[in-house]
PDB file of C-alpha atoms in Angstrom:
ATOM      1  CA  ASP F   1      75.285 124.374  90.010  1.00  0.00           C
ATOM      2  CA  GLN F   2      76.336 123.812  93.340  1.00  0.00           C
ATOM      3  CA  GLN F   3      74.151 123.444  95.876  1.00  0.00           C
ATOM      4  CA  VAL F   4      76.380 122.126  98.359  1.00  0.00           C
ATOM      5  CA  LYS F   5      79.652 124.253  98.897  1.00  0.00           C
ATOM      6  CA  GLN F   6      82.702 123.155 100.650  1.00  0.00           C
ATOM      7  CA  ASN F   7      84.886 126.212  99.891  1.00  0.00           C
ATOM      8  CA  SER F   8      88.207 124.979 101.904  1.00  0.00           C
ATOM      9  CA  PRO F   9      89.819 122.731  99.753  1.00  0.00           C
ATOM     10  CA  SER F  10      92.840 122.077 102.174  1.00  0.00           C
ATOM     11  CA  LEU F  11      93.128 122.300 105.982  1.00  0.00           C
ATOM     12  CA  SER F  12      95.669 122.091 108.396  1.00  0.00           C
ATOM     13  CA  VAL F  13      95.263 121.305 111.983  1.00  0.00           C
ATOM     14  CA  GLN F  14      97.919 120.157 114.784  1.00  0.00           C
ATOM     15  CA  GLU F  15      97.362 117.116 116.406  1.00  0.00           C
ATOM     16  CA  GLY F  16      95.555 117.332 119.689  1.00  0.00           C
ATOM     17  CA  ARG F  17      93.715 120.289 118.295  1.00  0.00           C
ATOM     18  CA  ILE F  18      90.203 121.084 116.947  1.00  0.00           C
ATOM     19  CA  SER F  19      89.397 120.607 113.358  1.00  0.00           C
ATOM     20  CA  ILE F  20      86.659 122.626 112.217  1.00  0.00           C
ATOM     21  CA  LEU F  21      85.601 121.699 108.647  1.00  0.00           C
ATOM     22  CA  ASN F  22      82.449 124.162 107.346  1.00  0.00           C
ATOM     23  CA  CYS F  23      79.955 123.339 104.566  1.00  0.00           C
ATOM     24  CA  ASP F  24      77.485 125.746 103.078  1.00  0.00           C
ATOM     25  CA  TYR F  25      74.403 124.845 100.650  1.00  0.00           C
ATOM     26  CA  THR F  26      71.858 126.460  98.860  1.00  0.00           C
ATOM     27  CA  ASN F  27      68.509 124.212  98.597  1.00  0.00           C
ATOM     28  CA  SER F  28      66.272 125.295 101.196  1.00  0.00           C
ATOM     29  CA  MET F  29      64.432 121.725 100.672  1.00  0.00           C
ATOM     30  CA  PHE F  30      67.620 119.452 101.853  1.00  0.00           C
ATOM     31  CA  ASP F  31      66.363 118.205 105.096  1.00  0.00           C
ATOM     32  CA  TYR F  32      69.480 115.500 105.855  1.00  0.00           C
ATOM     33  CA  PHE F  33      73.056 116.070 106.089  1.00  0.00           C
ATOM     34  CA  LEU F  34      75.620 114.031 106.306  1.00  0.00           C
ATOM     35  CA  TRP F  35      79.851 113.717 106.700  1.00  0.00           C
ATOM     36  CA  TYR F  36      81.914 110.970 104.763  1.00  0.00           C
ATOM     37  CA  LYS F  37      85.500 110.753 105.194  1.00  0.00           C
ATOM     38  CA  LYS F  38      87.431 109.086 102.597  1.00  0.00           C
ATOM     39  CA  TYR F  39      91.110 108.225 102.238  1.00  0.00           C
ATOM     40  CA  PRO F  40      92.922 107.587  99.270  1.00  0.00           C
ATOM     41  CA  ALA F  41      92.077 104.167  96.860  1.00  0.00           C
ATOM     42  CA  GLU F  42      88.464 103.548  99.166  1.00  0.00           C
ATOM     43  CA  GLY F  43      85.188 104.834  98.988  1.00  0.00           C
ATOM     44  CA  PRO F  44      83.805 107.230 101.211  1.00  0.00           C
ATOM     45  CA  THR F  45      83.212 106.205 105.078  1.00  0.00           C
ATOM     46  CA  PHE F  46      79.935 107.698 106.528  1.00  0.00           C
ATOM     47  CA  LEU F  47      80.751 109.460 109.490  1.00  0.00           C
ATOM     48  CA  ILE F  48      78.118 111.398 111.124  1.00  0.00           C
ATOM     49  CA  SER F  49      74.375 112.828 110.202  1.00  0.00           C
ATOM     50  CA  ILE F  50      72.162 115.369 111.236  1.00  0.00           C
ATOM     51  CA  SER F  51      68.700 116.044 110.914  1.00  0.00           C
ATOM     52  CA  SER F  52      67.101 118.986 109.886  1.00  0.00           C
ATOM     53  CA  ILE F  53      64.995 119.688 113.137  1.00  0.00           C
ATOM     54  CA  LYS F  54      68.502 119.217 115.053  1.00  0.00           C
ATOM     55  CA  ASP F  55      70.988 121.867 115.512  1.00  0.00           C
ATOM     56  CA  LYS F  56      73.886 119.320 116.641  1.00  0.00           C
ATOM     57  CA  ASN F  57      74.580 115.699 116.521  1.00  0.00           C
ATOM     58  CA  GLU F  58      77.470 114.187 118.761  1.00  0.00           C
ATOM     59  CA  ASP F  59      79.047 111.010 118.366  1.00  0.00           C
ATOM     60  CA  GLY F  60      82.443 110.587 120.418  1.00  0.00           C
ATOM     61  CA  ARG F  61      84.993 112.865 118.890  1.00  0.00           C
ATOM     62  CA  PHE F  62      82.363 113.988 116.105  1.00  0.00           C
ATOM     63  CA  THR F  63      79.776 116.682 116.695  1.00  0.00           C
ATOM     64  CA  VAL F  64      78.012 118.105 113.898  1.00  0.00           C
ATOM     65  CA  PHE F  65      76.427 121.824 114.131  1.00  0.00           C
ATOM     66  CA  LEU F  66      73.682 122.768 111.750  1.00  0.00           C
ATOM     67  CA  ASN F  67      72.633 126.286 111.722  1.00  0.00           C
ATOM     68  CA  LYS F  68      69.311 126.352 109.459  1.00  0.00           C
ATOM     69  CA  SER F  69      68.636 129.850 108.959  1.00  0.00           C
ATOM     70  CA  ALA F  70      72.311 130.315 107.439  1.00  0.00           C
ATOM     71  CA  LYS F  71      72.380 126.992 105.509  1.00  0.00           C
ATOM     72  CA  HIS F  72      75.961 126.121 107.131  1.00  0.00           C
ATOM     73  CA  LEU F  73      76.757 122.956 108.995  1.00  0.00           C
ATOM     74  CA  SER F  74      80.223 122.521 110.279  1.00  0.00           C
ATOM     75  CA  LEU F  75      81.871 119.210 111.556  1.00  0.00           C
ATOM     76  CA  HIS F  76      84.164 119.339 114.726  1.00  0.00           C
ATOM     77  CA  ILE F  77      86.696 116.745 115.903  1.00  0.00           C
ATOM     78  CA  VAL F  78      88.269 116.818 119.033  1.00  0.00           C
ATOM     79  CA  PRO F  79      90.931 116.026 119.491  1.00  0.00           C
ATOM     80  CA  SER F  80      92.263 115.926 115.670  1.00  0.00           C
ATOM     81  CA  GLN F  81      94.441 112.745 115.508  1.00  0.00           C
ATOM     82  CA  PRO F  82      96.678 111.522 112.634  1.00  0.00           C
ATOM     83  CA  GLY F  83      94.501 108.699 111.489  1.00  0.00           C
ATOM     84  CA  ASP F  84      91.746 111.794 110.866  1.00  0.00           C
ATOM     85  CA  SER F  85      93.988 113.116 108.052  1.00  0.00           C
ATOM     86  CA  ALA F  86      91.564 112.097 105.241  1.00  0.00           C
ATOM     87  CA  VAL F  87      89.460 114.071 102.878  1.00  0.00           C
ATOM     88  CA  TYR F  88      85.670 115.287 104.014  1.00  0.00           C
ATOM     89  CA  PHE F  89      82.785 115.102 102.035  1.00  0.00           C
ATOM     90  CA  CYS F  90      79.725 117.124 103.080  1.00  0.00           C
ATOM     91  CA  ALA F  91      76.687 115.457 101.838  1.00  0.00           C
ATOM     92  CA  ALA F  92      72.881 116.985 101.721  1.00  0.00           C
ATOM     93  CA  SER F  93      69.168 115.022 101.031  1.00  0.00           C
ATOM     94  CA  GLY F  94      66.442 116.288  99.805  1.00  0.00           C
ATOM     95  CA  ASN F  95      64.077 113.338 100.649  1.00  0.00           C
ATOM     96  CA  PRO F  96      62.710 113.757 104.403  1.00  0.00           C
ATOM     97  CA  GLY F  97      61.898 109.967 104.627  1.00  0.00           C
ATOM     98  CA  GLY F  98      63.477 108.497 102.076  1.00  0.00           C
ATOM     99  CA  GLY F  99      66.961 107.247 101.568  1.00  0.00           C
ATOM    100  CA  ALA F 100      65.871 106.316  97.797  1.00  0.00           C
ATOM    101  CA  ASP F 101      67.105 109.867  96.570  1.00  0.00           C
ATOM    102  CA  GLY F 102      70.822 110.434  95.556  1.00  0.00           C
ATOM    103  CA  LEU F 103      72.827 112.560  98.214  1.00  0.00           C
ATOM    104  CA  THR F 104      74.557 116.022  96.760  1.00  0.00           C
ATOM    105  CA  PHE F 105      78.028 116.350  97.717  1.00  0.00           C
ATOM    106  CA  GLY F 106      80.585 118.920  98.415  1.00  0.00           C
ATOM    107  CA  LYS F 107      83.816 118.759  96.598  1.00  0.00           C
ATOM    108  CA  GLY F 108      85.491 117.743  99.708  1.00  0.00           C
ATOM    109  CA  THR F 109      88.023 119.394 102.102  1.00  0.00           C
ATOM    110  CA  HIS F 110      91.088 117.471 102.711  1.00  0.00           C
ATOM    111  CA  LEU F 111      91.781 117.687 106.436  1.00  0.00           C
ATOM    112  CA  ILE F 112      95.665 117.481 107.068  1.00  0.00           C
ATOM    113  CA  ILE F 113      96.677 116.211 110.754  1.00  0.00           C
ATOM    114  CA  GLN F 114     100.180 117.438 111.707  1.00  0.00           C
ATOM    115  CA  PRO F 115     102.173 115.870 114.377  1.00  0.00           C
TER     116      PRO F 115
ATOM    117  CA  GLU S   1      82.416  94.471 109.261  1.00  0.00           C
ATOM    118  CA  PRO S   2      80.503  93.868 106.495  1.00  0.00           C
ATOM    119  CA  GLU S   3      81.347  95.588 103.242  1.00  0.00           C
ATOM    120  CA  VAL S   4      80.566  96.651  99.409  1.00  0.00           C
ATOM    121  CA  THR S   5      82.757  94.536  97.181  1.00  0.00           C
ATOM    122  CA  GLN S   6      83.398  96.189  93.677  1.00  0.00           C
ATOM    123  CA  THR S   7      85.469  94.671  90.998  1.00  0.00           C
ATOM    124  CA  PRO S   8      87.432  95.146  89.120  1.00  0.00           C
ATOM    125  CA  SER S   9      89.296  97.803  90.839  1.00  0.00           C
ATOM    126  CA  HIS S  10      90.395  99.530  87.749  1.00  0.00           C
ATOM    127  CA  GLN S  11      89.130  98.763  84.139  1.00  0.00           C
ATOM    128  CA  VAL S  12      90.385 100.240  80.965  1.00  0.00           C
ATOM    129  CA  THR S  13      88.417 100.397  77.673  1.00  0.00           C
ATOM    130  CA  GLN S  14      88.146 101.865  74.209  1.00  0.00           C
ATOM    131  CA  MET S  15      85.923 104.458  73.279  1.00  0.00           C
ATOM    132  CA  GLY S  16      82.644 103.143  71.881  1.00  0.00           C
ATOM    133  CA  GLN S  17      82.832 100.043  73.780  1.00  0.00           C
ATOM    134  CA  GLU S  18      80.732  98.339  76.402  1.00  0.00           C
ATOM    135  CA  VAL S  19      81.794  97.970  80.485  1.00  0.00           C
ATOM    136  CA  ILE S  20      79.978  96.224  83.124  1.00  0.00           C
ATOM    137  CA  LEU S  21      81.167  97.640  86.254  1.00  0.00           C
ATOM    138  CA  ARG S  22      79.982  94.908  89.363  1.00  0.00           C
ATOM    139  CA  CYS S  23      78.974  95.123  93.089  1.00  0.00           C
ATOM    140  CA  VAL S  24      77.969  92.913  95.501  1.00  0.00           C
ATOM    141  CA  PRO S  25      76.247  94.882  98.186  1.00  0.00           C
ATOM    142  CA  ILE S  26      75.910  94.149 101.846  1.00  0.00           C
ATOM    143  CA  SER S  27      73.618  91.599 102.091  1.00  0.00           C
ATOM    144  CA  ASN S  28      70.605  92.622 104.490  1.00  0.00           C
ATOM    145  CA  HIS S  29      70.763  95.998 102.247  1.00  0.00           C
ATOM    146  CA  LEU S  30      67.664  96.567 100.457  1.00  0.00           C
ATOM    147  CA  TYR S  31      68.608 100.249  98.693  1.00  0.00           C
ATOM    148  CA  PHE S  32      71.167 100.256  96.461  1.00  0.00           C
ATOM    149  CA  TYR S  33      73.243 102.849  94.454  1.00  0.00           C
ATOM    150  CA  TRP S  34      75.663 104.076  91.919  1.00  0.00           C
ATOM    151  CA  TYR S  35      77.972 107.140  92.247  1.00  0.00           C
ATOM    152  CA  ARG S  36      81.027 108.172  90.032  1.00  0.00           C
ATOM    153  CA  GLN S  37      83.722 111.030  90.958  1.00  0.00           C
ATOM    154  CA  ILE S  38      85.510 112.387  88.083  1.00  0.00           C
ATOM    155  CA  LEU S  39      89.078 113.218  88.979  1.00  0.00           C
ATOM    156  CA  GLY S  40      89.760 116.127  91.101  1.00  0.00           C
ATOM    157  CA  GLN S  41      85.843 116.839  91.178  1.00  0.00           C
ATOM    158  CA  LYS S  42      82.544 115.831  93.627  1.00  0.00           C
ATOM    159  CA  VAL S  43      81.296 112.543  93.692  1.00  0.00           C
ATOM    160  CA  GLU S  44      77.985 112.884  92.182  1.00  0.00           C
ATOM    161  CA  PHE S  45      74.795 110.877  92.413  1.00  0.00           C
ATOM    162  CA  LEU S  46      74.297 108.221  89.450  1.00  0.00           C
ATOM    163  CA  VAL S  47      71.312 106.232  90.189  1.00  0.00           C
ATOM    164  CA  SER S  48      69.307 104.447  92.930  1.00  0.00           C
ATOM    165  CA  PHE S  49      67.672 101.262  92.735  1.00  0.00           C
ATOM    166  CA  TYR S  50      65.168  99.130  95.163  1.00  0.00           C
ATOM    167  CA  ASN S  51      62.885  96.300  94.503  1.00  0.00           C
ATOM    168  CA  ASN S  52      64.314  95.480  91.573  1.00  0.00           C
ATOM    169  CA  GLU S  53      63.121  99.011  90.055  1.00  0.00           C
ATOM    170  CA  ILE S  54      65.064 102.257  89.700  1.00  0.00           C
ATOM    171  CA  SER S  55      64.234 104.797  92.410  1.00  0.00           C
ATOM    172  CA  GLU S  56      65.847 107.743  91.069  1.00  0.00           C
ATOM    173  CA  LYS S  57      68.501 108.659  88.623  1.00  0.00           C
ATOM    174  CA  SER S  58      70.157 111.736  87.656  1.00  0.00           C
ATOM    175  CA  GLU S  59      70.791 113.609  84.164  1.00  0.00           C
ATOM    176  CA  ILE S  60      74.516 111.991  84.162  1.00  0.00           C
ATOM    177  CA  PHE S  61      72.314 108.320  83.999  1.00  0.00           C
ATOM    178  CA  ASP S  62      71.405 108.847  79.981  1.00  0.00           C
ATOM    179  CA  ASP S  63      70.450 105.885  78.152  1.00  0.00           C
ATOM    180  CA  ARG S  64      73.759 104.877  77.895  1.00  0.00           C
ATOM    181  CA  PHE S  65      73.794 103.634  81.187  1.00  0.00           C
ATOM    182  CA  SER S  66      71.747 100.503  82.346  1.00  0.00           C
ATOM    183  CA  VAL S  67      71.770  99.161  86.468  1.00  0.00           C
ATOM    184  CA  GLU S  68      70.868  95.300  86.742  1.00  0.00           C
ATOM    185  CA  ARG S  69      70.775  93.256  89.960  1.00  0.00           C
ATOM    186  CA  PRO S  70      70.877  89.641  87.825  1.00  0.00           C
ATOM    187  CA  ASP S  71      70.923  87.334  90.533  1.00  0.00           C
ATOM    188  CA  GLY S  72      70.202  88.497  93.722  1.00  0.00           C
ATOM    189  CA  SER S  73      73.977  89.453  95.337  1.00  0.00           C
ATOM    190  CA  ASN S  74      75.471  91.582  92.467  1.00  0.00           C
ATOM    191  CA  PHE S  75      74.267  94.893  91.020  1.00  0.00           C
ATOM    192  CA  THR S  76      75.722  96.000  87.961  1.00  0.00           C
ATOM    193  CA  LEU S  77      76.028  98.810  86.340  1.00  0.00           C
ATOM    194  CA  LYS S  78      76.785  99.034  82.743  1.00  0.00           C
ATOM    195  CA  ILE S  79      78.242 101.856  79.946  1.00  0.00           C
ATOM    196  CA  ARG S  80      77.521 101.410  76.454  1.00  0.00           C
ATOM    197  CA  SER S  81      78.874 103.203  73.877  1.00  0.00           C
ATOM    198  CA  THR S  82      81.390 104.697  76.468  1.00  0.00           C
ATOM    199  CA  LYS S  83      82.911 108.199  75.654  1.00  0.00           C
ATOM    200  CA  LEU S  84      86.062 109.594  77.065  1.00  0.00           C
ATOM    201  CA  GLU S  85      84.424 111.587  79.537  1.00  0.00           C
ATOM    202  CA  ASP S  86      82.866 108.689  81.155  1.00  0.00           C
ATOM    203  CA  SER S  87      86.403 108.409  82.798  1.00  0.00           C
ATOM    204  CA  ALA S  88      86.106 108.687  86.479  1.00  0.00           C
ATOM    205  CA  MET S  89      85.767 106.643  89.725  1.00  0.00           C
ATOM    206  CA  TYR S  90      82.523 104.569  89.674  1.00  0.00           C
ATOM    207  CA  PHE S  91      81.318 104.310  93.558  1.00  0.00           C
ATOM    208  CA  CYS S  92      78.680 101.295  94.579  1.00  0.00           C
ATOM    209  CA  ALA S  93      76.976 102.278  97.613  1.00  0.00           C
ATOM    210  CA  SER S  94      74.046 100.701  99.888  1.00  0.00           C
ATOM    211  CA  SER S  95      71.622 101.206 102.660  1.00  0.00           C
ATOM    212  CA  GLU S  96      69.885  99.152 105.276  1.00  0.00           C
ATOM    213  CA  TRP S  97      67.152 101.684 105.621  1.00  0.00           C
ATOM    214  CA  VAL S  98      65.401 104.590 104.097  1.00  0.00           C
ATOM    215  CA  SER S  99      66.238 106.951 105.932  1.00  0.00           C
ATOM    216  CA  THR S 100      69.526 108.808 105.207  1.00  0.00           C
ATOM    217  CA  ASN S 101      70.162 109.256 108.745  1.00  0.00           C
ATOM    218  CA  TYR S 102      72.121 106.155 108.844  1.00  0.00           C
ATOM    219  CA  GLY S 103      74.487 106.916 105.658  1.00  0.00           C
ATOM    220  CA  TYR S 104      75.479 104.677 102.942  1.00  0.00           C
ATOM    221  CA  THR S 105      78.340 102.182 102.883  1.00  0.00           C
ATOM    222  CA  PHE S 106      80.066 102.447 100.096  1.00  0.00           C
ATOM    223  CA  GLY S 107      82.353 100.047  98.066  1.00  0.00           C
ATOM    224  CA  SER S 108      86.216 100.890  97.185  1.00  0.00           C
ATOM    225  CA  GLY S 109      85.372 101.581  93.767  1.00  0.00           C
ATOM    226  CA  THR S 110      86.176 101.314  90.117  1.00  0.00           C
ATOM    227  CA  ARG S 111      88.781 103.429  88.420  1.00  0.00           C
ATOM    228  CA  LEU S 112      87.133 103.351  84.561  1.00  0.00           C
ATOM    229  CA  THR S 113      89.536 104.750  82.355  1.00  0.00           C
ATOM    230  CA  VAL S 114      87.912 105.341  78.842  1.00  0.00           C
ATOM    231  CA  VAL S 115      90.854 105.685  75.787  1.00  0.00           C
TER     232      VAL S 115
END
């Protein structure tokens, strides 16, 4: 039962271009969405989050878009840099105010930035 | 920058034995978590811990699993009667706030291999 789906196992983008990572979810109770980046042999690192009351959140080169009606979110990275090469996980939480609930993760998308 | 520290980085144990995975969360954080990632699969929530008790646990966290905060700084995950399918990367995480807006800080993980 995949409540959070990242359908692209990998994505290759040229340096300087825009990277767009997609995520779909099925559980309408999810209210918070987060993106994590993971390098090999390291734990996931928090990148950016968005609440369901917003449709966009921006932090530097990273922007997350949420389309609640389509149950779809995306992470845009502009411009893409070599250090962005990593696995990106989409995650969701169903508790509007609580961090005590666990996150539900997607399987991840391996982003490869080519020079 | 504050880190979540996990030891050991790699643990090999025989099936049926008990293992203890150790974590030192960030000192002012109040919420603690264990997640695991079986090779090639998604990151899965195991348990959350707040105010010296379990807040939530997943189906994976059966009665062989237990968590403890023995001394106010360490946060441990104990697995009794280990099974081959317990082999995974185990991540500890902590957060300061209850809201998931701020994400969690993950440790680098402990690779558990059950043989």
